[in-house]
Coordinates of N, CA, C and O in Angstrom, one line a residue:
X563 N -65.0 30.5 -103.3 CA -63.8 30.8 -104.3 C -64.2 32.2 -104.8 O -65.8 32.0 -105.0
X564 N -63.8 33.0 -105.2 CA -63.9 34.4 -105.1 C -63.6 35.0 -106.7 O -62.4 34.5 -106.9
X565 N -64.5 35.2 -107.8 CA -64.0 35.5 -109.1 C -64.9 36.9 -109.6 O -66.3 37.1 -109.3
X566 N -64.1 37.8 -109.9 CA -64.3 39.1 -110.5 C -64.0 39.3 -111.8 O -62.7 39.1 -112.0
X567 N -64.8 40.0 -112.5 CA -64.8 40.2 -114.1 C -64.8 42.0 -114.0 O -66.0 42.3 -113.1
X568 N -64.2 42.5 -115.1 CA -64.7 43.9 -115.2 C -64.4 43.8 -116.6 O -63.4 43.6 -117.5
X569 N -65.5 43.8 -117.7 CA -65.4 43.9 -119.1 C -65.2 43.0 -119.5 O -64.6 42.3 -120.7
X570 N -65.6 41.9 -118.7 CA -65.3 40.6 -119.3 C -64.0 39.9 -119.1 O -63.8 38.6 -119.8
X571 N -63.1 40.6 -118.3 CA -61.8 40.1 -118.1 C -61.4 39.9 -116.7 O -62.0 40.8 -116.1
X572 N -60.7 38.9 -116.3 CA -60.4 38.6 -114.7 C -60.0 40.5 -114.2 O -59.1 40.5 -114.6
X573 N -61.0 40.5 -113.0 CA -60.0 41.7 -112.1 C -59.1 41.6 -111.7 O -58.8 40.5 -111.2
X574 N -57.8 43.1 -112.1 CA -56.6 42.8 -111.2 C -56.8 43.9 -110.2 O -57.5 45.0 -110.2
X575 N -55.8 43.8 -109.0 CA -55.4 45.2 -108.6 C -55.4 46.6 -109.4 O -55.8 47.9 -109.3
X576 N -54.8 46.4 -110.6 CA -54.3 47.3 -111.5 C -55.9 48.0 -112.3 O -56.1 49.3 -112.6
X577 N -56.8 46.7 -112.9 CA -57.7 47.2 -113.4 C -59.0 47.7 -112.1 O -59.9 48.1 -112.5
X578 N -58.7 47.6 -111.1 CA -59.6 47.7 -109.9 C -59.4 49.4 -109.3 O -59.8 49.8 -108.6
X579 N -58.3 49.4 -109.0 CA -57.8 51.1 -108.6 C -58.4 52.1 -108.9 O -59.4 52.7 -108.3
X580 N -58.4 51.7 -110.8 CA -58.9 53.9 -110.9 C -60.4 53.9 -110.8 O -61.1 54.6 -110.1
X581 N -61.3 52.5 -111.1 CA -63.2 52.8 -110.5 C -62.9 52.7 -109.0 O -64.0 53.5 -108.7
X582 N -62.3 52.1 -108.6 CA -62.4 52.4 -106.8 C -62.2 53.8 -106.0 O -62.6 53.9 -105.0
X583 N -61.2 54.5 -106.6 CA -60.7 55.7 -106.2 C -61.1 56.8 -106.7 O -61.3 57.9 -106.3
X584 N -61.9 56.9 -107.8 CA -62.0 58.2 -108.7 C -63.7 57.9 -109.1 O -64.2 58.9 -109.7
X585 N -64.4 56.9 -108.9 CA -65.4 56.9 -110.1 C -66.3 56.7 -108.9 O -66.7 57.0 -107.4
X586 N -67.9 57.2 -109.1 CA -68.7 57.3 -108.6 C -69.9 56.4 -109.1 O -69.7 56.3 -110.1
X587 N -71.0 55.8 -108.5 CA -72.0 55.3 -109.1 C -72.4 54.4 -108.1 O -72.7 54.5 -106.8
X588 N -72.7 52.8 -108.7 CA -73.2 52.4 -107.8 C -73.2 50.4 -107.9 O -72.4 50.4 -109.4
X589 N -73.1 49.8 -107.2 CA -72.7 48.5 -107.6 C -74.2 47.3 -107.1 O -74.5 47.5 -106.1
X590 N -73.6 46.1 -108.2 CA -74.9 45.6 -107.1 C -73.9 44.0 -107.9 O -73.4 43.6 -108.5
X591 N -74.2 43.2 -106.9 CA -73.5 41.8 -106.9 C -74.7 40.6 -107.1 O -75.6 40.4 -106.9
X592 N -74.3 39.5 -108.0 CA -75.1 38.4 -108.2 C -74.1 37.0 -108.2 O -73.2 37.1 -108.7
X593 N -74.6 36.1 -108.1 CA -73.9 34.6 -107.7 C -74.9 34.2 -109.2 O -75.9 34.4 -109.5
X594 N -74.2 33.3 -109.7 CA -74.6 32.5 -111.0 C -74.3 30.9 -110.4 O -73.2 30.8 -110.1
X595 N -75.3 30.2 -110.9 CA -75.5 29.2 -110.6 C -76.5 28.8 -111.4 O -77.2 28.3 -111.9
X596 N -75.6 27.4 -112.3 CA -76.3 26.3 -113.2 C -76.9 27.8 -114.6 O -77.7 27.8 -115.3
X597 N -75.7 28.3 -114.6 CA -75.8 29.5 -116.0 C -77.2 30.8 -115.4 O -77.5 30.8 -116.6
X598 N -77.3 30.5 -114.4 CA -78.6 31.6 -114.0 C -78.4 32.4 -113.1 O -77.6 32.1 -112.0
X599 N -79.0 33.9 -113.0 CA -78.9 34.4 -111.6 C -80.0 34.7 -111.0 O -80.9 34.9 -111.9
X600 N -80.0 34.1 -110.2 CA -81.6 34.5 -109.3 C -82.2 35.6 -109.5 O -81.3 36.8 -108.7
X601 N -83.2 36.1 -109.3 CA -83.3 37.5 -109.0 C -82.7 38.3 -110.1 O -82.8 39.6 -110.0
X602 N -82.6 38.0 -111.4 CA -81.8 39.1 -112.2 C -82.5 40.3 -112.7 O -81.9 41.4 -112.3
X603 N -84.1 39.7 -113.0 CA -84.5 41.6 -112.4 C -84.4 42.1 -112.2 O -84.9 43.4 -112.5
X604 N -84.8 42.1 -110.7 CA -84.7 42.8 -109.9 C -83.0 43.4 -109.7 O -83.3 44.5 -109.2
X605 N -82.2 42.9 -109.6 CA -81.0 43.5 -110.2 C -80.9 44.8 -110.6 O -80.8 45.7 -110.5
X606 N -81.8 44.2 -112.2 CA -81.3 45.5 -113.3 C -82.3 46.4 -112.8 O -81.9 47.5 -113.1
X607 N -83.5 46.2 -112.3 CA -84.6 47.2 -111.9 C -83.5 48.1 -110.7 O -83.9 49.4 -111.0
X608 N -82.9 47.6 -110.0 CA -82.3 48.3 -108.9 C -81.2 49.2 -109.7 O -81.0 50.6 -109.4
X609 N -80.5 48.9 -110.7 CA -79.5 49.2 -111.1 C -80.5 50.2 -112.1 O -79.3 51.6 -112.2
X610 N -81.1 50.4 -112.6 CA -81.9 51.4 -113.8 C -82.4 52.2 -112.8 O -82.4 53.4 -113.1
X611 N -83.0 51.8 -111.8 CA -83.7 53.1 -111.0 C -82.5 54.1 -110.3 O -82.5 55.2 -109.8
X612 N -81.5 53.4 -109.7 CA -80.1 54.2 -108.6 C -80.0 54.5 -110.3 O -79.3 55.9 -109.6
X613 N -79.6 54.4 -111.2 CA -78.9 55.2 -112.6 C -80.1 56.4 -112.3 O -79.3 57.5 -112.5
X614 N -81.1 56.2 -112.4 CA -81.9 57.6 -112.8 C -81.7 58.5 -111.9 O -82.2 59.8 -112.1
X615 N -82.1 58.3 -110.4 CA -81.6 58.9 -109.4 C -80.2 59.8 -109.3 O -80.3 61.0 -109.1
X616 N -79.1 58.9 -109.5 CA -77.6 59.4 -109.7 C -77.8 60.3 -110.6 O -77.2 61.7 -110.6
X617 N -78.1 60.2 -111.8 CA -78.0 61.6 -113.0 C -78.9 62.0 -113.0 O -79.4 62.8 -114.1

């Protein structure tokens, strides 16, 4: 089962359209199991690093 949220609300085609077509940036995906994300610190480090490089 796939579940996607944007700003804490379920994603819809309408809420995905604008970011998918007009934004630039980066993305990371995480699996949450037992209320935990394995390697969360690594995901956050990659996002920080990519943000510094992008901007």
